[in-house]
């Protein structure tokens, strides 16, 4: 069955998440909207700040549509950021040009106690308005993907106050103050369920949970701070919205991917660039896999990219699969390479092999 998108009103992206084998696999890219696109840079230069883009529904809609217009991916991810949730809870967030996110770091129990769900829905209304307007503007066959950061990754930014390679301040705070940290994780779990549910109610057909910093934790903390909250989030969403698949992304989890998938029970799992594909295919059970082309390969393009794409498609043949990168599109990427990638993934295998 080639290209289910041709004769189905259901977007092809959700088919493999619901148990259907698709050849060729559907494709979308993490960070498919962003700085590698000249039309994004033009709009970004006119807006006051990155967060203004996120909180202005017309701008967020336009940016979400930019890559879909150019390339016709099977999925469109809402243009927003994981840090809108901490912002809505009261950890004021800003993005410093050329540096990255800055938050007032949570220093003690009192600071955690001041965070509140009370204004979350109101603060994030522009995101839900954007979801509605994107859904109305997208082709029926393009799935709209909502997303949120996972509790550990959000807590890591809130405690650290900025990005970091190791998140040492966040990890030591969590180990020293388990009760306070536990309250923070519980609050974030509740906030993430509310934020994902609201995106689903506004029109998202799939949601993805980004645990970008799962890879800095040893096994016991990974289980308590990543696996357990993700399990609660997936269970709550299955209860409220059983028809909407959840894709989880515990980036850097390595061998811990196996227990995570088993314990969390998602419809799909996104693999980072370091995960051996044949291992994932043979070990991760009855779940849809997504990934895992190295974004650097997409920067380089040409025969290097074609070789890697061929390897991934060959390894995943016969497996429920969504083609994606192992992390976000890099700003250095040539937009023409993205067009070539999509064409290559959609070319039947026999033809691509010259048969
Ligand atoms: O197209 C899409 O994927 C949708 C939009 C999206 C953004 N951020 C837009 C963005 C998504 C899904 C995210 C998720 C996100 N944000 C994550 C999880 C995924 C990952 O990368 O691990 C994380 C950790 C963040 C936090 C964040 N936002 C950082 C660390 C930065 C600065 C680094 C950078 O790339 O500039 C951002 C800013 C950000 N988020 C930009 C975009 C397009 C760049 C802002 C700009 O235009 O200057």
CSV table of C-alpha atoms and ligand atoms in Angstrom, one decimal:
chain,number,residue,atom,x,y,z
A,1,UNK,CA,0.0,0.0,0.0
A,2,UNK,CA,1.9,3.0,-1.3
A,3,UNK,CA,1.1,6.5,-0.1
A,4,UNK,CA,-2.1,6.1,2.0
A,5,UNK,CA,-2.4,9.8,2.0
A,6,UNK,CA,-3.6,9.7,-1.6
A,7,UNK,CA,-7.0,8.1,-0.8
A,8,UNK,CA,-7.6,8.6,2.9
A,9,UNK,CA,-8.9,11.7,4.7
A,10,UNK,CA,-6.9,10.6,7.8
A,11,UNK,CA,-3.5,12.1,7.6
A,12,UNK,CA,-0.9,9.5,6.8
A,13,UNK,CA,1.3,10.5,9.8
A,14,UNK,CA,-1.2,9.0,12.2
A,15,UNK,CA,-1.6,5.7,10.3
A,16,UNK,CA,1.6,4.0,11.6
A,17,UNK,CA,0.9,5.4,15.1
A,18,UNK,CA,-2.5,3.5,14.9
A,19,UNK,CA,-0.9,0.2,13.9
A,20,UNK,CA,-0.7,0.5,10.1
A,21,UNK,CA,2.4,-0.3,8.1
A,22,UNK,CA,3.1,2.5,5.5
A,23,UNK,CA,5.6,2.3,2.6
A,24,UNK,CA,6.9,4.9,2.1
A,25,UNK,CA,6.9,6.1,5.7
A,26,UNK,CA,5.4,9.5,6.5
A,27,UNK,CA,7.9,12.3,7.2
A,28,UNK,CA,8.2,15.5,9.2
A,29,UNK,CA,11.2,17.1,10.9
A,30,UNK,CA,11.7,18.4,14.4
A,31,UNK,CA,12.3,22.2,14.1
A,32,UNK,CA,11.1,22.1,10.5
A,33,UNK,CA,10.2,25.8,11.0
A,34,UNK,CA,13.0,28.1,12.0
A,35,UNK,CA,16.2,29.9,11.2
A,36,UNK,CA,17.4,27.8,8.2
A,37,UNK,CA,14.4,29.2,6.2
A,38,UNK,CA,14.8,32.7,4.8
A,39,UNK,CA,11.1,33.4,5.1
A,40,UNK,CA,11.3,32.6,8.9
A,41,UNK,CA,14.3,34.9,9.3
A,42,UNK,CA,12.4,37.7,7.5
A,43,UNK,CA,9.4,37.4,9.8
A,44,UNK,CA,11.6,37.0,12.9
A,45,UNK,CA,13.5,40.2,12.0
A,46,UNK,CA,10.2,42.1,12.0
A,47,UNK,CA,8.9,40.7,15.3
A,48,UNK,CA,10.1,42.2,18.6
A,49,UNK,CA,11.1,38.9,20.2
A,50,UNK,CA,11.0,35.1,19.8
A,51,UNK,CA,8.3,34.9,22.4
A,52,UNK,CA,6.2,37.5,20.6
A,53,UNK,CA,6.1,35.0,17.7
A,54,UNK,CA,5.0,32.3,20.0
A,55,UNK,CA,2.2,34.4,21.6
A,56,UNK,CA,0.8,36.0,18.4
A,57,UNK,CA,-1.5,33.5,16.7
A,58,UNK,CA,-1.3,35.0,13.2
A,59,UNK,CA,2.6,34.9,13.3
A,60,UNK,CA,2.8,31.4,14.9
A,61,UNK,CA,0.3,30.2,12.2
A,62,UNK,CA,2.3,31.7,9.3
A,63,UNK,CA,5.6,30.2,10.6
A,64,UNK,CA,4.1,26.8,11.1
A,65,UNK,CA,2.8,26.8,7.5
A,66,UNK,CA,6.1,28.0,5.9
A,67,UNK,CA,7.8,24.6,5.7
A,68,UNK,CA,4.6,22.8,4.8
A,69,UNK,CA,4.0,25.2,1.9
A,70,UNK,CA,7.6,24.6,0.6
A,71,UNK,CA,7.9,20.9,1.1
A,72,UNK,CA,4.5,19.4,1.9
A,73,UNK,CA,5.6,17.4,5.0
A,74,UNK,CA,3.0,14.9,6.4
A,75,UNK,CA,3.0,16.7,9.7
A,76,UNK,CA,3.1,20.3,10.9
A,77,UNK,CA,4.3,21.0,14.4
A,78,UNK,CA,2.7,24.0,16.1
A,79,UNK,CA,5.2,26.9,16.2
A,80,UNK,CA,5.8,27.5,19.9
A,81,UNK,CA,8.4,26.5,22.5
A,82,UNK,CA,8.6,24.1,25.5
A,83,UNK,CA,9.4,27.0,27.8
A,84,UNK,CA,5.9,28.6,27.4
A,85,UNK,CA,4.8,26.3,30.2
A,86,UNK,CA,7.3,27.5,32.8
A,87,UNK,CA,6.5,31.1,31.6
A,88,UNK,CA,2.8,30.4,32.2
A,89,UNK,CA,3.5,29.0,35.7
A,90,UNK,CA,5.3,32.1,36.8
A,91,UNK,CA,9.0,31.4,36.0
A,92,UNK,CA,9.5,34.4,33.7
A,93,UNK,CA,11.2,33.3,30.5
A,94,UNK,CA,13.1,35.4,28.0
A,95,UNK,CA,15.3,34.5,24.9
A,96,UNK,CA,18.5,36.3,24.6
A,97,UNK,CA,19.7,36.7,21.0
A,98,UNK,CA,22.6,34.4,20.3
A,99,UNK,CA,22.6,33.0,23.8
A,100,UNK,CA,19.3,31.1,24.4
A,101,UNK,CA,16.7,31.0,27.1
A,102,UNK,CA,17.0,32.8,30.4
A,103,UNK,CA,14.7,32.1,33.4
A,104,UNK,CA,14.8,33.4,37.0
A,105,UNK,CA,16.3,30.3,38.6
A,106,UNK,CA,14.1,28.6,41.3
A,107,UNK,CA,16.3,28.9,44.4
A,108,UNK,CA,14.3,27.4,47.2
A,109,UNK,CA,11.0,25.9,48.4
A,110,UNK,CA,9.3,29.3,48.6
A,111,UNK,CA,10.0,30.0,45.0
A,112,UNK,CA,8.6,26.6,43.9
A,113,UNK,CA,5.5,27.3,46.2
A,114,UNK,CA,4.8,30.5,44.3
A,115,UNK,CA,4.4,28.8,40.9
A,116,UNK,CA,0.7,28.2,40.1
A,117,UNK,CA,-1.6,26.6,37.6
A,118,UNK,CA,-4.1,29.4,38.1
A,119,UNK,CA,-3.1,31.4,35.1
A,120,UNK,CA,-1.9,28.6,32.8
A,121,UNK,CA,-4.9,28.4,30.5
A,122,UNK,CA,-5.3,32.1,30.2
A,123,UNK,CA,-1.6,32.7,29.6
A,124,UNK,CA,-1.5,30.0,26.9
A,125,UNK,CA,-4.7,31.0,25.1
A,126,UNK,CA,-2.7,32.5,22.2
A,127,UNK,CA,-1.1,29.0,21.7
A,128,UNK,CA,-4.5,27.3,21.5
A,129,UNK,CA,-5.8,30.1,19.2
A,130,UNK,CA,-2.8,29.4,17.0
A,131,UNK,CA,-3.6,25.7,17.0
A,132,UNK,CA,-7.2,26.4,15.8
A,133,UNK,CA,-6.0,28.7,13.1
A,134,UNK,CA,-3.3,26.4,11.9
A,135,UNK,CA,-5.7,23.5,11.7
A,136,UNK,CA,-8.1,25.6,9.6
A,137,UNK,CA,-5.3,26.5,7.2
A,138,UNK,CA,-3.6,23.1,6.8
A,139,UNK,CA,-4.4,20.6,4.0
A,140,UNK,CA,-6.7,17.9,5.5
A,141,UNK,CA,-4.0,15.3,4.8
A,142,UNK,CA,-1.4,17.1,7.0
A,143,UNK,CA,-1.5,16.1,10.6
A,144,UNK,CA,-1.1,18.9,13.2
A,145,UNK,CA,1.3,17.9,16.0
A,146,UNK,CA,1.0,19.6,19.4
A,147,UNK,CA,3.9,19.3,21.9
A,148,UNK,CA,5.2,20.0,25.4
A,149,UNK,CA,8.5,19.6,27.2
A,150,UNK,CA,8.5,16.8,29.7
A,151,UNK,CA,8.6,17.6,33.5
A,152,UNK,CA,12.3,16.8,34.0
A,153,UNK,CA,13.4,18.9,31.1
A,154,UNK,CA,11.2,21.8,32.1
A,155,UNK,CA,12.4,21.5,35.7
A,156,UNK,CA,16.0,21.5,34.5
A,157,UNK,CA,15.6,24.8,32.8
A,158,UNK,CA,13.6,26.3,35.7
A,159,UNK,CA,16.3,25.3,38.3
A,160,UNK,CA,19.3,26.1,36.2
A,161,UNK,CA,17.9,29.4,34.8
A,162,UNK,CA,19.4,28.7,31.4
A,163,UNK,CA,20.6,26.0,29.1
A,164,UNK,CA,23.5,23.8,30.2
A,165,UNK,CA,25.5,20.7,29.0
A,166,UNK,CA,25.2,19.0,32.4
A,167,UNK,CA,22.4,20.8,34.3
A,168,UNK,CA,24.5,20.3,37.5
A,169,UNK,CA,22.7,23.0,39.5
A,170,UNK,CA,19.3,21.4,38.6
A,171,UNK,CA,20.5,17.9,39.4
A,172,UNK,CA,22.1,18.8,42.8
A,173,UNK,CA,19.0,20.8,43.8
A,174,UNK,CA,16.8,17.8,43.0
A,175,UNK,CA,19.0,15.4,45.0
A,176,UNK,CA,19.3,17.8,48.0
A,177,UNK,CA,15.7,18.8,48.2
A,178,UNK,CA,13.7,15.7,47.1
A,179,UNK,CA,10.4,17.0,48.6
A,180,UNK,CA,10.5,20.4,46.9
A,181,UNK,CA,11.6,18.8,43.7
A,182,UNK,CA,8.9,16.2,43.9
A,183,UNK,CA,6.3,19.0,44.3
A,184,UNK,CA,7.8,20.8,41.2
A,185,UNK,CA,7.6,17.6,39.1
A,186,UNK,CA,4.0,17.0,40.2
A,187,UNK,CA,3.0,20.5,39.3
A,188,UNK,CA,4.8,20.2,35.9
A,189,UNK,CA,3.1,16.9,35.2
A,190,UNK,CA,-0.3,18.5,35.8
A,191,UNK,CA,0.6,21.5,33.7
A,192,UNK,CA,1.8,19.3,30.8
A,193,UNK,CA,-1.4,17.2,30.8
A,194,UNK,CA,-3.4,20.4,30.7
A,195,UNK,CA,-1.3,22.0,28.0
A,196,UNK,CA,-1.4,18.9,25.7
A,197,UNK,CA,-5.1,18.3,26.3
A,198,UNK,CA,-5.9,21.9,25.4
A,199,UNK,CA,-3.8,21.6,22.1
A,200,UNK,CA,-5.8,18.4,21.3
A,201,UNK,CA,-9.1,20.1,22.0
A,202,UNK,CA,-8.0,22.9,19.7
A,203,UNK,CA,-7.2,20.5,16.8
A,204,UNK,CA,-3.9,18.7,17.3
A,205,UNK,CA,-4.1,15.1,16.0
A,206,UNK,CA,-0.8,13.9,17.5
A,207,UNK,CA,1.3,15.1,20.5
A,208,UNK,CA,5.0,14.8,21.2
A,209,UNK,CA,6.6,14.9,24.6
A,210,UNK,CA,10.2,16.3,24.5
A,211,UNK,CA,12.4,15.1,27.3
A,212,UNK,CA,15.5,16.7,25.8
A,213,UNK,CA,17.7,16.3,28.9
A,214,UNK,CA,16.7,12.7,29.9
A,215,UNK,CA,20.3,11.7,28.9
A,216,UNK,CA,22.0,13.5,31.8
A,217,UNK,CA,20.4,11.3,34.4
A,218,UNK,CA,21.6,7.9,35.9
A,219,UNK,CA,19.1,5.1,36.0
A,220,UNK,CA,17.3,5.7,39.3
A,221,UNK,CA,16.7,9.4,38.7
A,222,UNK,CA,15.7,8.6,35.0
A,223,UNK,CA,13.1,6.2,36.3
A,224,UNK,CA,11.7,8.6,38.9
A,225,UNK,CA,12.0,11.9,37.0
A,226,UNK,CA,11.5,10.9,33.4
A,227,UNK,CA,9.8,7.5,33.1
A,228,UNK,CA,7.2,7.8,35.9
A,229,UNK,CA,5.9,11.4,35.0
A,230,UNK,CA,5.8,10.4,31.3
A,231,UNK,CA,3.8,7.3,32.2
A,232,UNK,CA,1.3,9.5,34.2
A,233,UNK,CA,1.0,11.9,31.3
A,234,UNK,CA,0.4,9.2,28.7
A,235,UNK,CA,-2.1,7.5,30.9
A,236,UNK,CA,-4.0,10.7,31.5
A,237,UNK,CA,-4.1,11.5,27.8
A,238,UNK,CA,-5.2,8.0,26.9
A,239,UNK,CA,-8.1,8.4,29.3
A,240,UNK,CA,-9.2,11.8,28.1
A,241,UNK,CA,-8.3,11.5,24.4
A,242,UNK,CA,-7.9,7.8,23.5
A,243,UNK,CA,-7.9,8.6,19.7
A,244,UNK,CA,-4.8,10.9,19.9
A,245,UNK,CA,-1.4,9.1,19.7
A,246,UNK,CA,1.4,10.3,21.9
A,247,UNK,CA,5.1,10.2,20.7
A,248,UNK,CA,7.7,10.3,23.5
A,249,UNK,CA,11.3,11.5,23.0
A,250,UNK,CA,13.6,10.7,25.9
A,251,UNK,CA,16.7,12.1,24.2
A,252,UNK,CA,20.0,10.5,25.1
A,253,UNK,CA,18.4,7.6,27.1
A,254,UNK,CA,20.5,4.9,25.4
A,255,UNK,CA,19.7,1.4,26.6
A,256,UNK,CA,17.1,3.0,29.0
A,257,UNK,CA,14.9,3.5,25.9
A,258,UNK,CA,13.7,-0.1,26.3
A,259,UNK,CA,12.4,0.2,29.9
A,260,UNK,CA,11.0,3.6,29.1
A,261,UNK,CA,8.9,2.5,26.2
A,262,UNK,CA,7.7,-0.6,28.2
A,263,UNK,CA,6.9,1.5,31.3
A,264,UNK,CA,5.3,4.6,29.6
A,265,UNK,CA,3.3,2.8,26.9
A,266,UNK,CA,3.3,5.4,24.1
A,267,UNK,CA,2.0,5.0,20.5
A,268,UNK,CA,5.3,6.2,19.2
A,269,UNK,CA,8.9,6.8,20.3
A,270,UNK,CA,11.4,9.2,18.7
A,271,UNK,CA,15.0,8.0,18.5
A,272,UNK,CA,17.9,10.3,18.9
A,273,UNK,CA,20.9,10.1,16.6
A,274,UNK,CA,22.9,7.8,18.9
A,275,UNK,CA,20.3,4.9,19.0
A,276,UNK,CA,21.4,1.9,16.9
A,277,UNK,CA,18.4,1.4,14.6
A,278,UNK,CA,18.5,-2.4,14.3
A,279,UNK,CA,18.6,-2.6,18.1
A,280,UNK,CA,15.6,-0.3,18.3
A,281,UNK,CA,13.7,-2.2,15.6
A,282,UNK,CA,14.3,-5.6,17.3
A,283,UNK,CA,14.1,-4.5,21.0
A,284,UNK,CA,11.5,-1.8,21.4
A,285,UNK,CA,8.3,-3.9,21.0
A,286,UNK,CA,5.1,-3.0,19.3
A,287,UNK,CA,5.5,0.8,19.1
A,288,UNK,CA,5.9,3.1,16.1
A,289,UNK,CA,9.5,4.2,15.8
A,290,UNK,CA,10.5,7.7,14.6
A,291,UNK,CA,13.9,9.2,13.7
A,292,UNK,CA,16.8,9.3,13.5
A,293,UNK,CA,18.8,11.0,10.7
A,294,UNK,CA,21.7,13.1,12.1
A,295,UNK,CA,20.9,16.8,11.5
A,296,UNK,CA,24.6,17.3,10.5
A,297,UNK,CA,23.9,14.9,7.6
A,298,UNK,CA,21.1,17.2,6.4
A,299,UNK,CA,23.6,20.1,6.5
A,300,UNK,CA,26.1,18.2,4.4
A,301,UNK,CA,23.5,16.8,1.9
A,302,UNK,CA,24.5,15.1,-1.4
A,303,UNK,CA,25.7,11.5,-1.4
A,304,UNK,CA,26.4,11.5,2.3
A,305,UNK,CA,22.8,12.2,3.0
A,306,UNK,CA,21.5,9.8,0.4
A,307,UNK,CA,23.6,7.0,1.9
A,308,UNK,CA,22.4,7.6,5.4
A,309,UNK,CA,18.7,7.9,4.3
A,310,UNK,CA,19.0,4.7,2.3
A,311,UNK,CA,20.4,2.9,5.4
A,312,UNK,CA,17.6,4.1,7.7
A,313,UNK,CA,14.9,3.2,5.2
A,314,UNK,CA,16.4,-0.3,4.6
A,315,UNK,CA,16.7,-1.0,8.3
A,316,UNK,CA,13.1,0.2,9.0
A,317,UNK,CA,11.5,-1.6,6.0
A,318,UNK,CA,8.6,-3.7,7.4
A,319,UNK,CA,8.5,-1.7,10.7
A,320,UNK,CA,5.9,0.9,11.7
A,321,UNK,CA,8.0,4.0,11.2
A,322,UNK,CA,7.9,7.8,10.8
A,323,UNK,CA,10.9,9.4,9.1
A,324,UNK,CA,12.4,12.3,11.1
A,325,UNK,CA,15.8,13.6,12.3
A,326,UNK,CA,17.4,12.5,15.6
A,327,UNK,CA,17.2,16.1,16.8
A,328,UNK,CA,16.1,19.5,15.3
A,329,UNK,CA,17.0,21.0,11.9
A,330,UNK,CA,20.2,23.1,12.3
A,331,UNK,CA,20.2,26.8,11.3
A,332,UNK,CA,23.1,26.0,8.9
A,333,UNK,CA,20.9,23.7,6.8
A,334,UNK,CA,20.5,24.4,3.0
A,335,UNK,CA,16.7,24.5,2.3
A,336,UNK,CA,17.4,22.5,-0.9
A,337,UNK,CA,18.7,19.6,1.1
A,338,UNK,CA,15.3,19.3,2.9
A,339,UNK,CA,13.5,19.2,-0.5
A,340,UNK,CA,15.9,16.4,-1.6
A,341,UNK,CA,15.4,14.5,1.6
A,342,UNK,CA,11.7,14.4,1.3
A,343,UNK,CA,11.8,13.4,-2.3
A,344,UNK,CA,14.2,10.6,-1.5
A,345,UNK,CA,12.0,9.2,1.4
A,346,UNK,CA,9.0,9.2,-0.9
A,347,UNK,CA,10.7,7.5,-3.8
A,348,UNK,CA,9.8,3.8,-3.9
A,349,UNK,CA,12.7,1.6,-2.7
A,350,UNK,CA,13.1,-0.5,-5.9
A,351,UNK,CA,13.3,2.7,-8.0
A,352,UNK,CA,15.8,4.3,-5.6
A,353,UNK,CA,18.0,1.2,-5.8
A,354,UNK,CA,18.0,1.4,-9.6
A,355,UNK,CA,16.0,-1.9,-9.9
B,1,LIG,O1,9.4,23.6,14.2
B,1,LIG,C1,9.4,23.2,15.4
B,1,LIG,O2,10.0,22.1,15.7
B,1,LIG,C2,8.4,23.8,16.3
B,1,LIG,C3,8.9,24.7,17.2
B,1,LIG,C4,9.8,24.4,18.4
B,1,LIG,C5,10.7,25.3,18.9
B,1,LIG,N1,11.3,24.8,20.0
B,1,LIG,C6,11.0,26.7,18.3
B,1,LIG,C7,12.2,27.4,18.6
B,1,LIG,C8,9.9,23.3,19.2
B,1,LIG,C9,9.2,21.9,19.1
B,1,LIG,C10,10.8,23.6,20.2
B,1,LIG,C11,11.2,22.7,21.4
B,1,LIG,C12,12.2,23.0,22.3
B,1,LIG,N2,12.6,24.2,22.8
B,1,LIG,C13,13.0,22.1,22.9
B,1,LIG,C14,12.9,20.5,22.8
B,1,LIG,C15,13.6,20.0,21.6
B,1,LIG,C16,15.1,20.1,21.6
B,1,LIG,O3,15.6,20.9,20.8
B,1,LIG,O4,15.7,19.4,22.4
B,1,LIG,C17,13.9,22.8,23.8
B,1,LIG,C18,15.0,22.2,24.7
B,1,LIG,C19,13.6,24.1,23.7
B,1,LIG,C20,14.2,25.3,24.4
B,1,LIG,C21,14.8,26.3,23.5
B,1,LIG,N3,14.2,27.1,22.7
B,1,LIG,C22,16.2,26.6,23.4
B,1,LIG,C23,17.3,25.9,24.1
B,1,LIG,C24,16.3,27.6,22.4
B,1,LIG,C25,17.6,28.3,22.0
B,1,LIG,C26,18.4,27.5,21.1
B,1,LIG,C27,18.1,27.9,19.7
B,1,LIG,O5,18.0,26.9,18.8
B,1,LIG,O6,18.0,29.1,19.4
B,1,LIG,C28,15.0,27.9,21.9
B,1,LIG,C29,14.7,28.9,20.9
B,1,LIG,C30,13.8,28.4,19.8
B,1,LIG,N4,12.8,27.6,19.9
B,1,LIG,C31,14.0,28.8,18.4
B,1,LIG,C32,13.0,28.2,17.7
B,1,LIG,C33,12.7,28.3,16.2
B,1,LIG,C34,15.1,29.8,17.9
B,1,LIG,C35,14.6,31.2,18.2
B,1,LIG,C36,15.1,32.2,17.2
B,1,LIG,O7,14.5,32.4,16.2
B,1,LIG,O8,16.0,32.9,17.6
